Short mmCIF file of C-alpha atoms in Angstrom, two decimals:
data_model
loop_
_atom_site.label_atom_id
_atom_site.label_comp_id
_atom_site.label_asym_id
_atom_site.label_seq_id
_atom_site.Cartn_x
_atom_site.Cartn_y
_atom_site.Cartn_z
CA UNK A 1 33.94 121.26 117.70
CA UNK A 2 33.21 117.58 117.21
CA UNK A 3 30.66 116.00 119.54
CA UNK A 4 31.37 112.31 120.04
CA UNK A 5 29.46 109.79 122.13
CA UNK A 6 31.15 106.44 121.49
CA UNK A 7 34.54 105.27 122.73
CA UNK A 8 35.56 103.83 119.36
CA UNK A 9 34.82 107.06 117.51
CA UNK A 10 36.68 109.06 120.15
CA UNK A 11 39.77 106.87 119.83
CA UNK A 12 39.64 107.15 116.05
CA UNK A 13 39.41 110.94 116.29
CA UNK A 14 42.33 111.25 118.73
CA UNK A 15 44.61 108.61 117.23
CA UNK A 16 48.17 109.93 116.96
CA UNK A 17 47.57 112.90 119.28
CA UNK A 18 50.38 113.02 121.84
CA UNK A 19 49.61 116.27 123.68
CA UNK A 20 45.91 115.98 124.40
CA UNK A 21 44.69 118.11 127.33
CA UNK A 22 41.54 116.82 128.99
CA UNK A 23 38.91 118.44 131.21
CA UNK A 24 36.27 116.04 132.57
CA UNK A 25 32.99 117.64 133.69
CA UNK A 26 29.42 116.74 134.57
CA UNK A 27 28.06 119.60 132.48
CA UNK A 28 25.99 122.61 133.53
CA UNK A 29 29.08 124.60 132.72
CA UNK A 30 29.91 127.95 134.31
CA UNK A 31 32.86 130.33 134.17
CA UNK A 32 34.84 128.12 136.55
CA UNK A 33 34.67 125.23 134.08
CA UNK A 34 35.62 127.50 131.21
CA UNK A 35 38.69 128.67 133.11
CA UNK A 36 39.77 125.01 133.24
CA UNK A 37 39.50 124.82 129.44
CA UNK A 38 41.75 127.87 129.11
CA UNK A 39 44.31 126.42 131.51
CA UNK A 40 44.22 123.11 129.63
CA UNK A 41 45.07 124.91 126.39
CA UNK A 42 48.24 126.29 128.00
CA UNK A 43 49.41 122.75 128.74
CA UNK A 44 48.40 120.79 125.66
CA UNK A 45 46.68 120.60 122.31
CA UNK A 46 44.04 119.60 121.35
CA UNK A 47 41.69 120.31 124.25
CA UNK A 48 39.11 117.60 124.90
CA UNK A 49 36.21 118.09 127.33
CA UNK A 50 33.74 115.50 128.53
CA UNK A 51 30.22 115.81 129.87
CA UNK A 52 28.97 112.81 131.79
CA UNK A 53 26.82 112.75 134.92
CA UNK A 54 28.34 109.75 136.65
CA UNK A 55 25.76 107.70 138.51
CA UNK A 56 28.48 105.77 140.36
CA UNK A 57 29.43 108.78 142.49
CA UNK A 58 25.91 109.61 143.65
CA UNK A 59 24.48 108.07 146.81
CA UNK A 60 20.94 106.66 146.93
CA UNK A 61 19.55 109.86 148.49
CA UNK A 62 21.55 112.33 146.41
CA UNK A 63 20.56 114.46 143.44
CA UNK A 64 21.48 112.33 140.40
CA UNK A 65 18.07 112.65 138.73
CA UNK A 66 17.72 116.37 139.35
CA UNK A 67 21.36 117.26 138.73
CA UNK A 68 21.18 120.19 136.27
CA UNK A 69 21.65 119.15 132.65
CA UNK A 70 22.11 122.03 130.18
CA UNK A 71 23.70 120.28 127.23
CA UNK A 72 22.95 122.74 124.42
CA UNK A 73 24.11 125.74 126.43
CA UNK A 74 27.23 123.78 127.41
CA UNK A 75 27.99 123.03 123.75
CA UNK A 76 27.78 126.71 122.86
CA UNK A 77 30.16 127.67 125.67
CA UNK A 78 32.70 125.01 124.73
CA UNK A 79 32.59 126.03 121.07
CA UNK A 80 33.43 129.61 122.05
CA UNK A 81 36.42 128.30 124.00
CA UNK A 82 37.73 126.45 120.96
CA UNK A 83 37.43 122.97 122.43
CA UNK A 84 38.36 120.41 119.77
CA UNK A 85 36.28 117.43 120.91
CA UNK A 86 33.40 117.10 123.35
CA UNK A 87 33.08 113.51 124.54
CA UNK A 88 29.45 113.15 125.67
CA UNK A 89 28.75 109.45 126.18
CA UNK A 90 25.46 108.03 127.36
CA UNK A 91 25.53 105.61 130.28
CA UNK A 92 25.25 102.78 127.76
CA UNK A 93 28.26 104.15 125.86
CA UNK A 94 30.51 104.40 128.91
CA UNK A 95 29.11 101.44 130.85
CA UNK A 96 27.90 98.97 128.18
CA UNK A 97 27.82 96.34 130.89
CA UNK A 98 27.54 96.76 134.68
CA UNK A 99 30.75 98.37 135.95
CA UNK A 100 31.67 95.63 138.40
CA UNK A 101 35.36 96.48 138.50
CA UNK A 102 35.88 99.56 140.65
CA UNK A 103 38.86 101.71 141.67
CA UNK A 104 38.94 102.37 145.41
CA UNK A 105 41.15 104.97 147.08
CA UNK A 106 42.80 104.20 150.44
CA UNK A 107 40.52 104.54 153.45
CA UNK A 108 42.75 107.20 155.02
CA UNK A 109 41.98 109.56 152.15
CA UNK A 110 38.77 108.21 150.65
CA UNK A 111 36.71 107.81 153.84
CA UNK A 112 37.45 111.14 155.51
CA UNK A 113 35.83 114.58 154.99
CA UNK A 114 33.67 114.18 151.85
CA UNK A 115 34.13 110.43 151.95
CA UNK A 116 32.70 110.26 155.47
CA UNK A 117 29.55 112.14 154.52
CA UNK A 118 29.21 110.65 151.03
CA UNK A 119 30.16 106.97 151.35
CA UNK A 120 31.35 105.47 148.08
CA UNK A 121 31.68 108.88 146.41
CA UNK A 122 35.39 108.66 145.70
CA UNK A 123 35.07 105.05 144.59
CA UNK A 124 32.74 106.34 141.87
CA UNK A 125 35.02 109.27 141.04
CA UNK A 126 38.15 107.13 140.71
CA UNK A 127 36.36 104.55 138.61
CA UNK A 128 34.93 107.02 136.09
CA UNK A 129 38.13 109.07 135.89
CA UNK A 130 40.16 105.93 135.22
CA UNK A 131 37.75 104.92 132.48
CA UNK A 132 37.69 108.40 130.93
CA UNK A 133 41.50 108.49 130.96
CA UNK A 134 41.50 105.13 129.20
CA UNK A 135 39.17 106.53 126.54
CA UNK A 136 40.88 109.90 125.99
CA UNK A 137 44.48 108.94 126.85
CA UNK A 138 45.44 112.52 127.68
CA UNK A 139 48.92 113.82 128.38
CA UNK A 140 47.49 116.28 130.91
CA UNK A 141 44.17 116.57 132.73
CA UNK A 142 42.87 119.61 134.60
CA UNK A 143 40.83 119.49 137.82
CA UNK A 144 39.66 122.42 139.95
CA UNK A 145 41.00 123.03 143.45
CA UNK A 146 37.47 123.67 144.70
CA UNK A 147 37.18 119.90 144.93
CA UNK A 148 40.43 119.77 146.87
CA UNK A 149 40.12 116.23 148.17
CA UNK A 150 39.09 114.93 144.76
CA UNK A 151 42.11 116.60 143.15
CA UNK A 152 44.45 114.97 145.68
CA UNK A 153 42.87 111.54 145.24
CA UNK A 154 43.01 111.69 141.44
CA UNK A 155 46.61 112.95 141.52
CA UNK A 156 47.68 110.15 143.89
CA UNK A 157 45.80 107.57 141.83
CA UNK A 158 47.53 108.67 138.61
CA UNK A 159 50.92 108.49 140.31
CA UNK A 160 50.41 105.07 141.92
CA UNK A 161 49.08 103.52 138.70
CA UNK A 162 51.89 105.18 136.72
CA UNK A 163 49.33 106.70 134.37
CA UNK A 164 50.92 108.77 131.58
CA UNK A 165 48.74 111.74 132.51
CA UNK A 166 49.91 114.79 134.43
CA UNK A 167 47.23 116.12 136.81
CA UNK A 168 47.04 119.92 136.92
CA UNK A 169 45.16 121.75 139.67
CA UNK A 170 43.35 124.96 138.77
CA UNK A 171 42.66 127.69 141.32
CA UNK A 172 39.08 128.04 142.52
CA UNK A 173 37.05 130.49 140.45
CA UNK A 174 35.00 132.80 142.67
CA UNK A 175 32.24 135.31 142.23
CA UNK A 176 33.01 138.87 143.32
CA UNK A 177 31.51 138.22 146.75
CA UNK A 178 33.78 135.20 147.30
CA UNK A 179 31.37 132.36 146.58
CA UNK A 180 33.10 129.49 144.78
CA UNK A 181 31.35 128.82 141.47
CA UNK A 182 29.53 125.50 141.43
CA UNK A 183 26.85 123.87 139.31
CA UNK A 184 24.83 123.39 142.49
CA UNK A 185 24.70 127.15 143.13
CA UNK A 186 21.70 127.28 140.79
CA UNK A 187 19.68 125.46 143.44
CA UNK A 188 20.01 128.48 145.76
CA UNK A 189 17.10 130.88 146.18
CA UNK A 190 17.93 134.60 145.86
CA UNK A 191 18.02 134.88 149.65
CA UNK A 192 20.27 131.84 149.96
CA UNK A 193 22.55 133.13 147.22
CA UNK A 194 23.02 136.34 149.20
CA UNK A 195 23.90 134.29 152.29
CA UNK A 196 26.15 131.76 150.52
CA UNK A 197 29.43 133.75 150.77
CA UNK A 198 29.31 133.14 154.53
CA UNK A 199 30.92 129.75 153.88
CA UNK A 200 34.01 131.39 152.41
CA UNK A 201 33.95 133.91 155.26
CA UNK A 202 34.05 131.01 157.73
CA UNK A 203 37.11 129.61 155.99
CA UNK A 204 38.80 133.01 156.16
CA UNK A 205 37.96 133.21 159.88
CA UNK A 206 39.70 129.89 160.50
CA UNK A 207 42.69 130.88 158.37
CA UNK A 208 42.96 134.20 160.19
CA UNK A 209 42.87 132.53 163.60
CA UNK A 210 45.55 130.04 162.60
CA UNK A 211 47.79 132.74 161.17
CA UNK A 212 47.37 134.74 164.37
CA UNK A 213 48.81 131.84 166.33
CA UNK A 214 45.60 130.30 167.69
CA UNK A 215 46.65 126.72 167.07
CA UNK A 216 43.89 124.91 168.95
CA UNK A 217 42.34 123.65 165.73
CA UNK A 218 39.41 121.96 167.46
CA UNK A 219 38.35 125.20 169.14
CA UNK A 220 38.75 127.28 165.97
CA UNK A 221 36.81 124.74 163.88
CA UNK A 222 34.04 124.59 166.50
CA UNK A 223 33.73 128.39 166.58
CA UNK A 224 33.50 128.58 162.78
CA UNK A 225 30.81 125.89 162.66
CA UNK A 226 28.87 127.66 165.43
CA UNK A 227 28.99 130.88 163.42
CA UNK A 228 27.49 129.13 160.38
CA UNK A 229 24.88 127.32 162.46
CA UNK A 230 23.76 130.61 163.99
CA UNK A 231 23.06 131.87 160.45
CA UNK A 232 20.84 128.91 159.58
CA UNK A 233 23.43 126.64 157.97
CA UNK A 234 23.83 122.93 158.72
CA UNK A 235 27.58 122.31 158.61
CA UNK A 236 28.93 118.82 157.96
CA UNK A 237 32.50 119.81 158.73
CA UNK A 238 34.99 122.64 158.89
CA UNK A 239 38.36 121.00 159.27
CA UNK A 240 42.00 122.06 159.26
CA UNK A 241 44.17 119.46 157.53
CA UNK A 242 47.71 119.06 156.26
CA UNK A 243 47.96 119.82 152.56
CA UNK A 244 50.31 116.92 151.96
CA UNK A 245 47.87 114.13 152.91
CA UNK A 246 44.68 115.74 154.31
CA UNK A 247 45.29 114.23 157.73
CA UNK A 248 44.74 116.31 160.91
CA UNK A 249 47.91 118.16 161.92
CA UNK A 250 49.68 117.24 165.13
CA UNK A 251 50.95 119.82 167.60
CA UNK A 252 54.39 119.26 166.12
CA UNK A 253 53.09 119.86 162.61
CA UNK A 254 51.55 123.14 163.72
CA UNK A 255 54.68 124.23 165.57
CA UNK A 256 56.80 123.54 162.48
CA UNK A 257 54.54 125.56 160.21
CA UNK A 258 53.33 122.60 158.13
CA UNK A 259 51.35 123.88 155.09
CA UNK A 260 47.65 123.57 155.88
CA UNK A 261 44.29 123.77 154.20
CA UNK A 262 40.89 124.31 155.80
CA UNK A 263 38.01 122.49 154.13
CA UNK A 264 34.28 122.90 154.68
CA UNK A 265 30.96 121.43 153.64
CA UNK A 266 27.59 122.74 154.80
CA UNK A 267 23.97 122.79 153.75
CA UNK A 268 22.18 126.05 153.11
CA UNK A 269 18.52 125.15 152.81
CA UNK A 270 18.57 121.99 150.72
CA UNK A 271 21.79 122.84 148.85
CA UNK A 272 25.08 121.39 150.01
CA UNK A 273 28.11 123.57 149.27
CA UNK A 274 31.80 122.79 149.66
CA UNK A 275 34.83 125.06 149.69
CA UNK A 276 38.41 125.23 150.95
CA UNK A 277 41.21 127.68 151.58
CA UNK A 278 44.93 127.02 151.81
CA UNK A 279 46.57 128.54 154.87
#
């Protein structure tokens, strides 16, 4: 595996490649990330991964400085997966001058759910993904469904800008007890780790209620949040949305059986976890 930090060297290395499959990451890789590499290989060749902790998507009170960085262990994992190139730029490599041009998603999608609680987050995501796509020029790129809203925003962005990159969504990789794998799980204490699957249980409660015909989404969401709160969580949201655009479903949507997804974000101790479940 070649480890490359500069854009020019990356472009030289990939020149003439027409089927590149790309997996962007922020490092601290776990089995969920590695499953994305395997899926990428099914859709293209060579497989290129990136590791870059993107300052633009962190708010002023978020965990940019303490975000887990495990570069050597990540390299070893990627080598075992047969990744061809690891693009690992420094901030100076990727942003040699202040990144004053930004890519902003529409308010209806970028300022709801995660965007409401993390203002500017998706602005940072869209900007760095656009720049990474410009550097790698992949035919396909793989993103995990755990970040459901991010996947939708990136997919819509690629379509509206007519980018020559197909966006592939990978199913959420879960531990045996249901917890979605996440780099932030390492922040959990042993007691919190034992409690963490309750978030997925709350999503299953909402899904079960909806499937049973309890279509008062506000009541079901409120009950699920109350359940988490009673266990010591601090929920930001548990919300039933339409899969097609992540807007709240109308009574007509519910009556017609519109495909739905329930999304959640909540703090357990000092660790904020997100998850979702399609209904």
